[in-house]
XYZ file of C-alpha atoms in Angstrom:
480
model
C 56.907 86.263 94.651
C 59.894 88.555 93.935
C 58.180 91.523 95.639
C 57.413 89.303 98.650
C 61.059 88.183 98.945
C 62.210 91.769 98.368
C 60.081 92.833 101.355
C 61.581 90.086 103.561
C 65.145 91.207 102.610
C 64.222 94.771 103.485
C 62.976 93.529 106.854
C 66.166 91.563 107.421
C 68.276 94.605 106.633
C 66.662 96.420 109.535
C 67.556 93.575 111.992
C 69.781 94.811 114.811
C 72.546 92.174 114.092
C 72.514 92.922 110.417
C 72.780 96.653 111.040
C 75.647 96.009 113.499
C 77.544 93.946 110.865
C 76.979 96.604 108.229
C 78.230 99.343 110.457
C 81.310 97.281 111.111
C 81.930 96.937 107.447
C 82.216 100.662 107.168
C 85.008 100.759 109.596
C 88.834 100.536 109.367
C 88.703 97.372 111.387
C 86.807 95.610 108.510
C 89.326 96.926 106.029
C 92.261 95.561 108.030
C 90.452 92.203 108.428
C 90.248 91.910 104.644
C 93.908 92.755 104.365
C 94.830 90.175 106.947
C 93.091 87.482 104.910
C 95.140 88.750 101.962
C 98.382 88.118 103.790
C 97.228 84.623 104.875
C 96.164 83.865 101.212
C 99.648 84.958 100.022
C 101.792 83.368 102.599
C 99.884 80.054 102.556
C 99.237 80.057 98.787
C 95.563 79.756 99.650
C 94.307 82.228 97.064
C 91.244 80.190 96.052
C 90.226 79.742 99.673
C 90.456 83.536 100.395
C 88.732 84.325 97.079
C 85.814 82.106 98.181
C 85.481 83.901 101.526
C 85.484 87.213 99.658
C 82.721 85.856 97.404
C 80.545 84.963 100.370
C 81.115 88.414 101.840
C 80.041 89.791 98.448
C 76.921 87.668 98.438
C 76.083 88.953 101.879
C 76.318 92.496 100.643
C 74.059 91.797 97.699
C 71.414 90.304 100.004
C 71.742 92.340 103.256
C 74.433 94.988 102.888
C 73.762 98.753 102.930
C 75.664 99.229 99.794
C 78.763 98.006 97.929
C 81.406 100.162 99.744
C 82.842 97.056 101.548
C 83.729 95.500 98.132
C 86.439 98.178 97.592
C 89.041 96.745 99.864
C 88.372 93.241 98.505
C 88.886 94.287 94.871
C 92.382 95.378 95.588
C 93.192 92.546 97.947
C 92.228 90.098 95.237
C 94.941 91.557 93.013
C 97.748 91.388 95.452
C 96.910 87.979 96.922
C 98.676 85.692 94.415
C 101.791 84.095 95.720
C 104.974 83.736 93.708
C 104.436 80.157 92.733
C 101.168 81.079 91.220
C 102.469 83.922 89.099
C 100.845 83.269 85.562
C 103.791 84.939 83.984
C 106.367 82.511 85.587
C 104.544 79.252 86.283
C 102.563 77.208 83.723
C 100.922 75.574 86.748
C 99.383 78.850 88.012
C 95.916 78.534 89.389
C 94.884 81.455 87.177
C 94.959 79.217 84.012
C 91.667 77.540 83.325
C 92.825 73.967 83.843
C 94.438 74.711 87.233
C 91.631 76.677 89.023
C 91.003 79.587 86.660
C 87.537 78.336 85.839
C 86.485 78.106 89.400
C 87.755 81.626 90.131
C 85.856 82.831 87.072
C 82.782 81.032 88.237
C 82.648 82.461 91.706
C 83.239 85.902 90.135
C 80.522 85.448 87.713
C 78.173 84.276 90.549
C 78.936 87.435 92.457
C 78.382 89.606 89.432
C 74.931 88.047 88.968
C 74.057 88.821 92.628
C 74.995 92.431 92.008
C 72.908 92.794 89.007
C 69.953 91.195 90.899
C 70.397 93.666 93.778
C 70.644 96.776 91.548
C 67.492 95.541 89.734
C 65.487 94.938 92.768
C 66.630 97.693 95.216
C 64.712 100.899 94.582
C 66.818 102.970 96.874
C 70.235 101.858 95.675
C 69.575 100.373 92.222
C 67.449 101.078 89.252
C 67.415 104.651 87.898
C 68.969 105.865 91.133
C 72.093 103.911 90.204
C 72.022 104.874 86.520
C 71.370 108.516 87.157
C 74.145 109.002 89.761
C 76.424 111.893 88.941
C 79.638 110.776 87.240
C 81.548 113.997 86.248
C 84.625 112.166 85.013
C 82.781 109.555 82.944
C 82.977 111.443 79.624
C 86.771 111.604 79.702
C 87.098 108.028 80.925
C 84.839 106.682 78.197
C 86.896 108.650 75.598
C 90.082 107.022 76.792
C 88.310 103.586 76.786
C 87.009 104.153 73.260
C 90.598 104.925 72.173
C 91.671 101.611 73.682
C 89.034 99.733 71.708
C 90.033 101.621 68.439
C 93.785 100.990 68.998
C 95.283 100.181 65.533
C 92.109 100.877 63.566
C 93.061 101.675 59.981
C 96.670 100.478 60.389
C 96.046 97.259 58.635
C 97.186 95.342 61.748
C 94.029 95.468 63.886
C 93.311 91.732 63.381
C 96.873 90.465 63.152
C 96.326 88.372 66.269
C 92.668 87.701 65.702
C 90.486 89.413 68.312
C 93.236 89.633 70.952
C 93.980 93.356 70.335
C 90.238 94.144 70.880
C 90.041 91.882 73.958
C 93.170 93.419 75.590
C 91.953 96.930 74.830
C 88.547 95.959 76.298
C 90.268 94.535 79.510
C 92.230 97.875 79.820
C 88.948 99.827 79.349
C 87.200 97.799 82.025
C 90.103 98.159 84.458
C 90.105 101.983 83.999
C 86.343 102.844 83.890
C 84.162 100.088 85.326
C 85.027 100.488 89.080
C 84.631 104.264 88.845
C 81.287 103.884 87.142
C 80.097 101.128 89.515
C 81.088 102.663 92.914
C 79.985 106.166 91.892
C 76.405 104.737 91.913
C 76.528 101.715 94.236
C 77.623 103.409 97.413
C 75.613 105.676 99.706
C 78.320 108.269 99.762
C 76.622 110.554 102.352
C 77.392 107.845 104.934
C 81.006 107.061 103.899
C 83.948 107.918 106.234
C 86.312 110.414 104.487
C 89.296 108.232 105.540
C 87.941 104.943 104.261
C 90.160 104.926 101.155
C 93.031 106.085 103.248
C 92.695 102.972 105.434
C 92.465 100.886 102.343
C 95.678 102.318 100.961
C 97.417 101.963 104.277
C 96.187 98.329 104.668
C 97.261 97.198 101.295
C 100.689 98.887 101.772
C 101.164 96.770 104.870
C 100.135 93.736 102.972
C 102.747 94.310 100.216
C 105.309 95.022 102.976
C 104.646 91.608 104.411
C 104.941 90.064 101.002
C 108.317 91.739 100.522
C 109.576 90.401 103.794
C 108.210 86.962 102.903
C 110.075 87.041 99.593
C 113.337 87.893 101.342
C 112.832 85.232 103.968
C 111.999 82.498 101.511
C 113.530 83.470 98.179
C 117.386 83.367 98.817
C 117.797 86.819 97.347
C 120.983 87.856 99.021
C 124.102 86.250 97.665
C 127.109 85.123 99.778
C 128.913 88.432 98.887
C 125.932 90.436 100.248
C 124.458 91.527 96.933
C 120.691 91.386 96.261
C 119.709 89.515 93.112
C 116.985 91.751 91.863
C 115.659 89.280 89.310
C 114.465 87.059 92.134
C 112.214 89.783 93.635
C 108.829 88.616 92.360
C 105.354 87.888 93.724
C 102.417 86.257 92.117
C 101.180 89.527 90.656
C 104.340 91.406 89.582
C 108.050 91.852 89.569
C 110.210 94.186 91.640
C 109.145 97.234 89.652
C 105.443 96.416 90.033
C 105.712 95.702 93.756
C 107.789 98.811 94.436
C 105.398 101.081 92.625
C 102.324 99.775 94.411
C 103.794 100.157 97.856
C 105.162 103.664 96.914
C 101.672 104.889 96.378
C 100.645 103.932 99.948
C 103.205 106.182 101.736
C 101.010 109.217 101.900
C 98.188 107.215 103.606
C 100.466 106.447 106.542
C 101.389 110.038 107.052
C 97.710 111.056 106.920
C 96.892 108.647 109.705
C 99.922 109.891 111.689
C 98.245 113.223 111.896
C 94.748 112.089 112.560
C 94.910 108.990 114.717
C 95.795 108.575 118.321
C 99.491 107.515 118.808
C 100.406 109.075 115.433
C 104.020 108.060 115.972
C 103.013 104.494 115.068
C 101.846 105.425 111.603
C 104.836 107.740 111.191
C 107.020 104.664 111.818
C 104.888 102.582 109.428
C 105.384 105.260 106.698
C 109.206 104.787 107.068
C 108.813 101.043 107.004
C 106.913 101.353 103.663
C 109.692 103.446 102.284
C 112.187 100.823 103.355
C 109.994 98.148 101.617
C 110.273 100.139 98.422
C 114.037 100.347 98.742
C 114.200 96.549 99.278
C 112.605 96.082 95.835
C 115.648 97.848 94.308
C 113.323 99.351 91.680
C 114.890 102.673 90.822
C 111.612 104.094 89.442
C 109.727 103.091 92.511
C 112.357 104.494 94.822
C 112.097 107.854 92.971
C 108.330 107.685 93.173
C 108.330 106.769 96.903
C 110.968 109.415 97.691
C 108.757 112.082 96.045
C 105.670 110.856 97.897
C 107.476 110.489 101.182
C 109.138 113.928 101.012
C 105.856 115.778 100.115
C 103.812 113.763 102.773
C 106.583 114.239 105.388
C 106.645 118.008 104.959
C 102.864 118.177 105.011
C 102.663 116.050 108.097
C 105.201 118.296 109.867
C 103.150 121.341 108.955
C 99.916 119.733 110.221
C 101.563 118.569 113.429
C 102.841 122.103 114.069
C 99.433 123.562 113.469
C 97.823 121.090 115.750
C 100.408 121.263 118.376
C 101.105 117.594 118.112
C 104.518 117.398 119.917
C 104.491 113.539 119.840
C 104.330 113.482 116.090
C 106.975 116.282 115.689
C 109.253 114.239 117.942
C 108.659 111.159 115.720
C 109.527 113.131 112.636
C 112.774 114.393 114.222
C 113.695 110.875 115.369
C 113.021 109.526 111.863
C 115.421 111.901 110.348
C 118.090 111.016 112.888
C 117.467 107.271 112.426
C 117.948 107.533 108.713
C 121.256 109.498 109.204
C 122.442 106.966 111.733
C 121.704 103.949 109.548
C 123.385 105.568 106.472
C 126.542 106.477 108.569
C 126.865 103.133 110.405
C 125.963 100.725 107.652
C 127.163 102.681 104.586
C 129.519 99.921 103.294
C 126.972 97.169 103.817
C 124.312 99.260 102.120
C 126.518 99.874 99.074
C 127.260 96.241 98.742
C 123.640 95.114 99.281
C 122.460 97.342 96.541
C 125.387 96.960 94.231
C 123.533 95.974 91.132
C 120.978 98.767 91.435
C 123.855 101.347 92.055
C 125.892 100.088 89.119
C 122.848 100.812 86.790
C 123.022 104.421 87.944
C 121.275 106.495 85.442
C 121.280 103.767 82.829
C 117.884 103.875 81.008
C 117.745 100.122 80.517
C 117.184 100.850 76.859
C 114.113 102.979 77.539
C 115.519 105.681 75.204
C 115.577 103.216 72.367
C 112.124 101.977 73.364
C 110.637 105.477 73.402
C 112.120 106.367 69.994
C 110.621 103.243 68.512
C 107.210 104.022 70.022
C 107.245 107.401 68.693
C 108.202 106.067 65.217
C 105.233 103.777 65.368
C 103.003 106.757 66.251
C 104.308 108.719 63.231
C 103.761 105.759 61.051
C 100.129 105.274 62.296
C 99.303 108.761 63.586
C 95.513 108.621 63.986
C 94.640 105.389 65.820
C 98.184 103.987 66.416
C 99.345 100.548 65.545
C 97.508 98.298 68.048
C 98.660 97.166 71.535
C 100.858 94.562 69.907
C 104.088 96.242 68.601
C 104.764 95.945 64.928
C 108.158 96.914 63.672
C 109.956 96.990 67.072
C 109.239 94.516 69.912
C 109.953 95.702 73.471
C 111.625 93.262 75.832
C 109.304 90.905 77.688
C 109.984 89.697 81.311
C 107.914 86.632 81.061
C 108.916 83.377 79.288
C 105.692 81.573 79.680
C 104.107 81.295 76.210
C 100.503 81.140 77.429
C 101.149 84.623 79.123
C 103.079 86.377 76.460
C 100.661 85.187 73.847
C 97.917 87.482 75.271
C 99.788 90.224 77.307
C 101.767 92.303 74.889
C 105.109 93.947 75.735
C 104.611 97.526 76.688
C 106.403 100.854 76.118
C 107.226 101.834 79.699
C 105.655 105.309 79.385
C 101.986 106.300 79.555
C 102.279 108.948 76.795
C 104.466 106.797 74.450
C 102.097 103.806 75.038
C 99.105 105.917 74.093
C 100.796 107.325 71.099
C 102.222 104.096 69.761
C 99.100 101.996 70.427
C 96.171 104.478 70.187
C 97.641 107.350 68.164
C 96.709 111.001 68.376
C 93.062 110.000 69.299
C 94.415 108.251 72.355
C 96.544 111.230 73.364
C 93.717 113.683 72.853
C 91.268 111.463 74.891
C 93.830 111.095 77.698
C 94.412 114.904 77.684
C 90.743 115.457 78.135
C 90.514 113.026 80.962
C 93.542 114.588 82.636
C 92.001 117.946 82.305
C 88.804 116.692 84.038
C 90.662 115.088 86.957
C 92.785 118.231 87.525
C 89.701 120.434 87.434
C 87.886 118.063 89.934
C 90.765 117.952 92.299
C 91.336 121.756 92.174
C 87.680 122.310 92.702
C 87.516 120.311 95.998
C 88.019 122.052 99.282
C 91.590 121.853 100.607
C 91.219 118.851 102.939
C 93.862 116.436 104.122
C 92.191 113.306 102.585
C 91.732 115.014 99.204
C 95.430 116.112 99.236
C 96.520 112.567 100.355
C 94.584 110.842 97.567
C 95.882 113.378 95.058
C 99.450 112.770 96.162
C 99.098 108.959 95.848
C 97.602 109.194 92.358
C 100.293 111.746 91.349
C 103.077 109.431 92.385
C 101.462 106.644 90.238
C 101.241 108.875 87.257
C 104.813 110.088 87.591
C 106.197 106.554 87.947
C 104.167 105.487 84.927
C 106.257 107.951 82.792
C 109.190 105.465 83.368
C 107.245 102.251 83.574
C 104.087 100.607 82.377
C 102.132 100.616 85.591
C 98.813 102.093 84.291
C 98.583 99.082 81.966
C 99.277 96.414 84.605
C 95.561 96.228 85.502
C 96.095 96.507 89.305
C 97.187 100.178 89.475
C 94.362 101.012 87.010
C 91.845 99.433 89.342
C 93.074 101.426 92.302
C 93.111 104.606 90.155
C 89.516 104.013 89.053
C 88.382 103.601 92.693
C 90.380 106.588 93.830
C 88.691 108.709 91.201
C 85.168 107.645 92.466
C 86.213 108.366 96.052
C 87.734 111.658 95.143
C 84.616 112.842 93.334
C 81.811 111.379 95.534
C 83.147 111.410 99.076
C 81.370 114.278 100.957
C 83.371 117.325 102.177
C 84.148 117.619 105.806
C 85.122 120.672 107.981
């Protein structure tokens, strides 16, 4: 019976309409459609409705899709959809708690997961041993980091201080870092993938976050009567100002890539500047530094590419961008100073990060092998959430990837991360010098640099994007 049904599905996948739909799902238009649904879900607080639509798209892929590439944009869209009123760290009525809708979301996710398993078991071309034997060069290093997460605090005497929560949280971090890389490396027919698919994904979610920032400003009463932005009110359903700023900062290189590759490149050049403005509006100093780094590097590379290609329109757009920035600073200097007073007053204040880092290093020295668990022991970092159900599970973090690894996972964690980082650098260095490779590398680098001042790699979402970017960087075919 199953073989007969499998044969019918194979026949259906060859139907002209199905093939046309599958071709569309491999295009930027599909990616932008997914992102448009994300904006609607955020603005209308219709997360469950959009998640359900995504689930049906996923079921279609499991039945009739060529592969699971179209799931990529949905994964990240799911993370950035939650609206401010459904932030689980702020509202006890969030739909992500079991009694408010969390069980339904978990249910449709589980239903989709079952369909994936069924497809991979039945499809001889995409699943089975073909899937399991797919090359995954970065997997050893990723598994080492994941194992360090699971062993965080072993031998410290505090591993079970909070029951199994330390193991569960470490497992969640393991899954966020490793699973998507492992899955997409084998569940995608990479020989058919556009080299700019991830670029469009990054550009699309950058625009989604920009729309969310504008929505926050329009509805959140952030600007006081004296013209000062209240940074504490900048929050979405999935993160605060630092999280939002970092995520949009990572997307800047993608806009510059498209400015050099697409017709009417000046439009994407303008979008890159708008993404940078979006970061500035978050007033996150770390994100502004990361975005400034990404923008500067991508801007110079775009100018170089435009000169080599003789793209006068793009060169003019670059020149006008510089002039526009200078004009805005000169004309609105006083208003800009007043608007960002709180951020400027902080200046180079570390917001107690220096004290935090010292405490984290002390915890590492006290528990040098496997660290002292993800839940701090002698020193407790400040927590931004006041919702007990949230803080009971999500531990406060150390605002630096290396300090986090040392304090929580010890020398074993640092060694595993060092191996993984060596593997990624070797892979990136071994790829041909192509624009999409450089673009992805610059985006990931900006994330890693910002994570030296914040805890982005442990906020789930950035780790999900990082995992998919690694799969794309390794598996996407070279082009001339």
